Amino acid sequence: MNPQLTPLFAVMSPEGLLGLKVIGVLGLIIIIPAGVILYRNQDRWFGRSSDTPSETSGSLVYGLAQTWLVYVGLLHLMLWLAFGL
C-alpha cells in the first residue's frame, strides 16, 4: 500500500469521520467567541483612522465586509465538519 495514501484512507473510515467531527466542534468552540470579539471591536478595528484621513466610507465598509465574509466562510466550514458528515 502507498504510504502517502494512508491518511486519506484513515479519513474515509468511520473513526476518521469522528476525528473530522471533533475538529469541527473544536473549531466552533474557537470560531464563535472570535465572532463575538469581532462584532464588539469592529468599529475600533475598521473605523476611521487619523493616519489615513483620505479613506472613504466605501473602503471602510469593504474591508469590514471582507472580514465578515471570511468569518462566515470559516463558520460554515466548521458547521459542515461538525454536523454535515
Short mmCIF file of N, CA and C in Angstrom, two decimals:
data_model
loop_
_atom_site.label_atom_id
_atom_site.label_comp_id
_atom_site.label_asym_id
_atom_site.label_seq_id
_atom_site.Cartn_x
_atom_site.Cartn_y
_atom_site.Cartn_z
N MET A 1 0.85 -1.17 0.00
CA MET A 1 0.00 0.00 0.00
C MET A 1 0.90 1.25 0.00
N ASN A 2 0.45 2.26 -0.67
CA ASN A 2 1.20 3.51 -0.78
C ASN A 2 1.12 4.27 0.55
N PRO A 3 2.25 4.59 1.19
CA PRO A 3 2.19 5.25 2.50
C PRO A 3 1.64 6.67 2.45
N GLN A 4 1.69 7.31 1.27
CA GLN A 4 1.13 8.67 1.18
C GLN A 4 -0.39 8.66 1.22
N LEU A 5 -1.02 7.56 0.86
CA LEU A 5 -2.48 7.47 0.84
C LEU A 5 -3.07 6.98 2.16
N THR A 6 -2.24 6.55 3.09
CA THR A 6 -2.73 6.01 4.35
C THR A 6 -3.56 7.02 5.13
N PRO A 7 -3.16 8.31 5.28
CA PRO A 7 -4.04 9.27 5.98
C PRO A 7 -5.38 9.46 5.29
N LEU A 8 -5.38 9.39 3.94
CA LEU A 8 -6.63 9.54 3.21
C LEU A 8 -7.59 8.40 3.53
N PHE A 9 -7.08 7.17 3.59
CA PHE A 9 -7.93 6.04 3.93
C PHE A 9 -8.40 6.11 5.39
N ALA A 10 -7.58 6.67 6.26
CA ALA A 10 -7.99 6.82 7.66
C ALA A 10 -9.15 7.78 7.77
N VAL A 11 -9.17 8.83 6.95
CA VAL A 11 -10.27 9.80 6.98
C VAL A 11 -11.55 9.16 6.44
N MET A 12 -11.42 8.22 5.53
CA MET A 12 -12.60 7.58 4.95
C MET A 12 -13.25 6.59 5.91
N SER A 13 -12.55 6.12 6.90
CA SER A 13 -13.12 5.17 7.85
C SER A 13 -14.03 5.90 8.83
N PRO A 14 -14.95 5.19 9.49
CA PRO A 14 -15.83 5.84 10.47
C PRO A 14 -15.06 6.53 11.59
N GLU A 15 -13.92 5.96 11.99
CA GLU A 15 -13.14 6.61 13.04
C GLU A 15 -12.55 7.92 12.53
N GLY A 16 -12.19 7.97 11.26
CA GLY A 16 -11.69 9.20 10.67
C GLY A 16 -12.77 10.27 10.59
N LEU A 17 -14.00 9.86 10.30
CA LEU A 17 -15.10 10.82 10.28
C LEU A 17 -15.35 11.38 11.67
N LEU A 18 -15.19 10.54 12.68
CA LEU A 18 -15.32 11.02 14.05
C LEU A 18 -14.26 12.07 14.33
N GLY A 19 -13.06 11.84 13.84
CA GLY A 19 -11.98 12.81 14.02
C GLY A 19 -12.31 14.14 13.36
N LEU A 20 -12.91 14.11 12.16
CA LEU A 20 -13.29 15.35 11.50
C LEU A 20 -14.39 16.07 12.28
N LYS A 21 -15.31 15.31 12.85
CA LYS A 21 -16.36 15.94 13.66
C LYS A 21 -15.79 16.59 14.90
N VAL A 22 -14.80 15.96 15.51
CA VAL A 22 -14.15 16.55 16.68
C VAL A 22 -13.43 17.83 16.28
N ILE A 23 -12.75 17.82 15.13
CA ILE A 23 -12.10 19.04 14.63
C ILE A 23 -13.13 20.13 14.39
N GLY A 24 -14.29 19.77 13.84
CA GLY A 24 -15.34 20.75 13.60
C GLY A 24 -15.88 21.35 14.89
N VAL A 25 -16.09 20.53 15.90
CA VAL A 25 -16.60 21.04 17.18
C VAL A 25 -15.56 21.93 17.86
N LEU A 26 -14.30 21.51 17.84
CA LEU A 26 -13.25 22.35 18.41
C LEU A 26 -13.12 23.66 17.64
N GLY A 27 -13.28 23.59 16.32
CA GLY A 27 -13.27 24.81 15.52
C GLY A 27 -14.41 25.74 15.88
N LEU A 28 -15.59 25.18 16.14
CA LEU A 28 -16.73 26.01 16.55
C LEU A 28 -16.47 26.66 17.90
N ILE A 29 -15.83 25.91 18.80
CA ILE A 29 -15.52 26.46 20.11
C ILE A 29 -14.58 27.66 19.98
N ILE A 30 -13.73 27.66 18.97
CA ILE A 30 -12.81 28.78 18.75
C ILE A 30 -13.46 29.88 17.92
N ILE A 31 -14.21 29.51 16.87
CA ILE A 31 -14.75 30.48 15.92
C ILE A 31 -15.86 31.34 16.53
N ILE A 32 -16.74 30.77 17.32
CA ILE A 32 -17.87 31.53 17.86
C ILE A 32 -17.41 32.66 18.78
N PRO A 33 -16.51 32.44 19.74
CA PRO A 33 -16.03 33.58 20.53
C PRO A 33 -15.24 34.59 19.69
N ALA A 34 -14.56 34.11 18.66
CA ALA A 34 -13.85 35.04 17.77
C ALA A 34 -14.84 35.97 17.06
N GLY A 35 -16.01 35.45 16.70
CA GLY A 35 -17.04 36.29 16.08
C GLY A 35 -17.59 37.32 17.04
N VAL A 36 -17.74 36.96 18.30
CA VAL A 36 -18.21 37.91 19.31
C VAL A 36 -17.18 39.03 19.49
N ILE A 37 -15.91 38.66 19.54
CA ILE A 37 -14.85 39.66 19.67
C ILE A 37 -14.82 40.55 18.43
N LEU A 38 -14.97 39.97 17.27
CA LEU A 38 -15.01 40.76 16.03
C LEU A 38 -16.19 41.73 16.03
N TYR A 39 -17.35 41.26 16.46
CA TYR A 39 -18.54 42.12 16.48
C TYR A 39 -18.36 43.29 17.46
N ARG A 40 -17.80 43.00 18.63
CA ARG A 40 -17.64 44.05 19.65
C ARG A 40 -16.59 45.09 19.26
N ASN A 41 -15.58 44.70 18.50
CA ASN A 41 -14.48 45.60 18.17
C ASN A 41 -14.47 46.07 16.73
N GLN A 42 -15.52 45.82 15.97
CA GLN A 42 -15.49 46.16 14.56
C GLN A 42 -15.39 47.67 14.32
N ASP A 43 -15.99 48.48 15.14
CA ASP A 43 -15.88 49.93 14.95
C ASP A 43 -14.46 50.42 15.25
N ARG A 44 -13.84 49.85 16.25
CA ARG A 44 -12.48 50.26 16.60
C ARG A 44 -11.47 49.76 15.57
N TRP A 45 -11.66 48.54 15.10
CA TRP A 45 -10.71 47.96 14.15
C TRP A 45 -10.90 48.45 12.73
N PHE A 46 -12.15 48.73 12.34
CA PHE A 46 -12.43 49.10 10.95
C PHE A 46 -13.02 50.50 10.82
N GLY A 47 -12.94 51.29 11.85
CA GLY A 47 -13.47 52.64 11.82
C GLY A 47 -12.48 53.63 11.23
N ARG A 48 -12.79 54.90 11.38
CA ARG A 48 -11.92 55.97 10.88
C ARG A 48 -10.59 55.97 11.62
N SER A 49 -9.56 56.28 10.86
CA SER A 49 -8.22 56.36 11.42
C SER A 49 -7.62 57.72 11.09
N SER A 50 -6.95 58.33 12.05
CA SER A 50 -6.33 59.63 11.80
C SER A 50 -5.09 59.50 10.90
N ASP A 51 -4.57 58.27 10.77
CA ASP A 51 -3.42 58.06 9.90
C ASP A 51 -3.77 58.15 8.42
N THR A 52 -4.99 57.82 8.08
CA THR A 52 -5.43 57.87 6.68
C THR A 52 -6.70 58.70 6.58
N PRO A 53 -6.59 60.03 6.57
CA PRO A 53 -7.78 60.87 6.53
C PRO A 53 -8.51 60.83 5.19
N SER A 54 -7.84 60.39 4.13
CA SER A 54 -8.49 60.35 2.81
C SER A 54 -9.25 59.06 2.56
N GLU A 55 -9.32 58.19 3.54
CA GLU A 55 -10.03 56.92 3.37
C GLU A 55 -11.53 57.18 3.27
N THR A 56 -12.16 56.57 2.29
CA THR A 56 -13.59 56.79 2.08
C THR A 56 -14.41 55.80 2.90
N SER A 57 -15.69 56.12 3.06
CA SER A 57 -16.56 55.22 3.80
C SER A 57 -16.74 53.90 3.06
N GLY A 58 -16.69 53.96 1.73
CA GLY A 58 -16.82 52.72 0.95
C GLY A 58 -15.67 51.77 1.20
N SER A 59 -14.46 52.29 1.31
CA SER A 59 -13.32 51.41 1.57
C SER A 59 -13.38 50.84 2.98
N LEU A 60 -13.90 51.60 3.93
CA LEU A 60 -14.05 51.09 5.29
C LEU A 60 -15.04 49.93 5.33
N VAL A 61 -16.17 50.10 4.66
CA VAL A 61 -17.20 49.07 4.65
C VAL A 61 -16.72 47.85 3.86
N TYR A 62 -15.93 48.09 2.81
CA TYR A 62 -15.41 46.98 2.00
C TYR A 62 -14.50 46.08 2.83
N GLY A 63 -13.61 46.66 3.61
CA GLY A 63 -12.73 45.87 4.47
C GLY A 63 -13.50 45.11 5.52
N LEU A 64 -14.50 45.75 6.09
CA LEU A 64 -15.34 45.08 7.09
C LEU A 64 -16.12 43.92 6.47
N ALA A 65 -16.65 44.14 5.28
CA ALA A 65 -17.41 43.09 4.60
C ALA A 65 -16.52 41.90 4.25
N GLN A 66 -15.30 42.16 3.82
CA GLN A 66 -14.39 41.06 3.52
C GLN A 66 -14.07 40.24 4.77
N THR A 67 -13.89 40.92 5.88
CA THR A 67 -13.59 40.22 7.13
C THR A 67 -14.76 39.35 7.56
N TRP A 68 -15.97 39.89 7.49
CA TRP A 68 -17.14 39.09 7.86
C TRP A 68 -17.36 37.94 6.89
N LEU A 69 -17.01 38.13 5.62
CA LEU A 69 -17.16 37.05 4.65
C LEU A 69 -16.22 35.89 4.99
N VAL A 70 -14.99 36.20 5.37
CA VAL A 70 -14.05 35.15 5.79
C VAL A 70 -14.57 34.46 7.04
N TYR A 71 -15.10 35.24 7.99
CA TYR A 71 -15.63 34.64 9.22
C TYR A 71 -16.80 33.71 8.93
N VAL A 72 -17.73 34.14 8.11
CA VAL A 72 -18.90 33.31 7.80
C VAL A 72 -18.47 32.05 7.04
N GLY A 73 -17.48 32.18 6.17
CA GLY A 73 -16.96 31.00 5.46
C GLY A 73 -16.35 29.99 6.41
N LEU A 74 -15.55 30.46 7.37
CA LEU A 74 -14.96 29.55 8.36
C LEU A 74 -16.03 28.93 9.25
N LEU A 75 -17.03 29.73 9.63
CA LEU A 75 -18.13 29.20 10.44
C LEU A 75 -18.88 28.11 9.69
N HIS A 76 -19.13 28.35 8.41
CA HIS A 76 -19.83 27.35 7.60
C HIS A 76 -19.01 26.08 7.48
N LEU A 77 -17.71 26.21 7.29
CA LEU A 77 -16.84 25.04 7.20
C LEU A 77 -16.86 24.23 8.49
N MET A 78 -16.79 24.91 9.63
CA MET A 78 -16.79 24.20 10.91
C MET A 78 -18.14 23.54 11.18
N LEU A 79 -19.22 24.21 10.82
CA LEU A 79 -20.54 23.59 10.98
C LEU A 79 -20.68 22.36 10.09
N TRP A 80 -20.15 22.44 8.88
CA TRP A 80 -20.22 21.29 7.98
C TRP A 80 -19.40 20.13 8.52
N LEU A 81 -18.20 20.43 9.04
CA LEU A 81 -17.38 19.36 9.60
C LEU A 81 -18.05 18.74 10.83
N ALA A 82 -18.66 19.58 11.67
CA ALA A 82 -19.23 19.06 12.92
C ALA A 82 -20.54 18.31 12.69
N PHE A 83 -21.39 18.80 11.80
CA PHE A 83 -22.74 18.23 11.69
C PHE A 83 -23.10 17.69 10.31
N GLY A 84 -22.31 18.01 9.29
CA GLY A 84 -22.71 17.65 7.93
C GLY A 84 -22.16 16.35 7.42
N LEU A 85 -21.34 15.69 8.20
CA LEU A 85 -20.75 14.44 7.69
C LEU A 85 -21.57 13.23 8.06
#
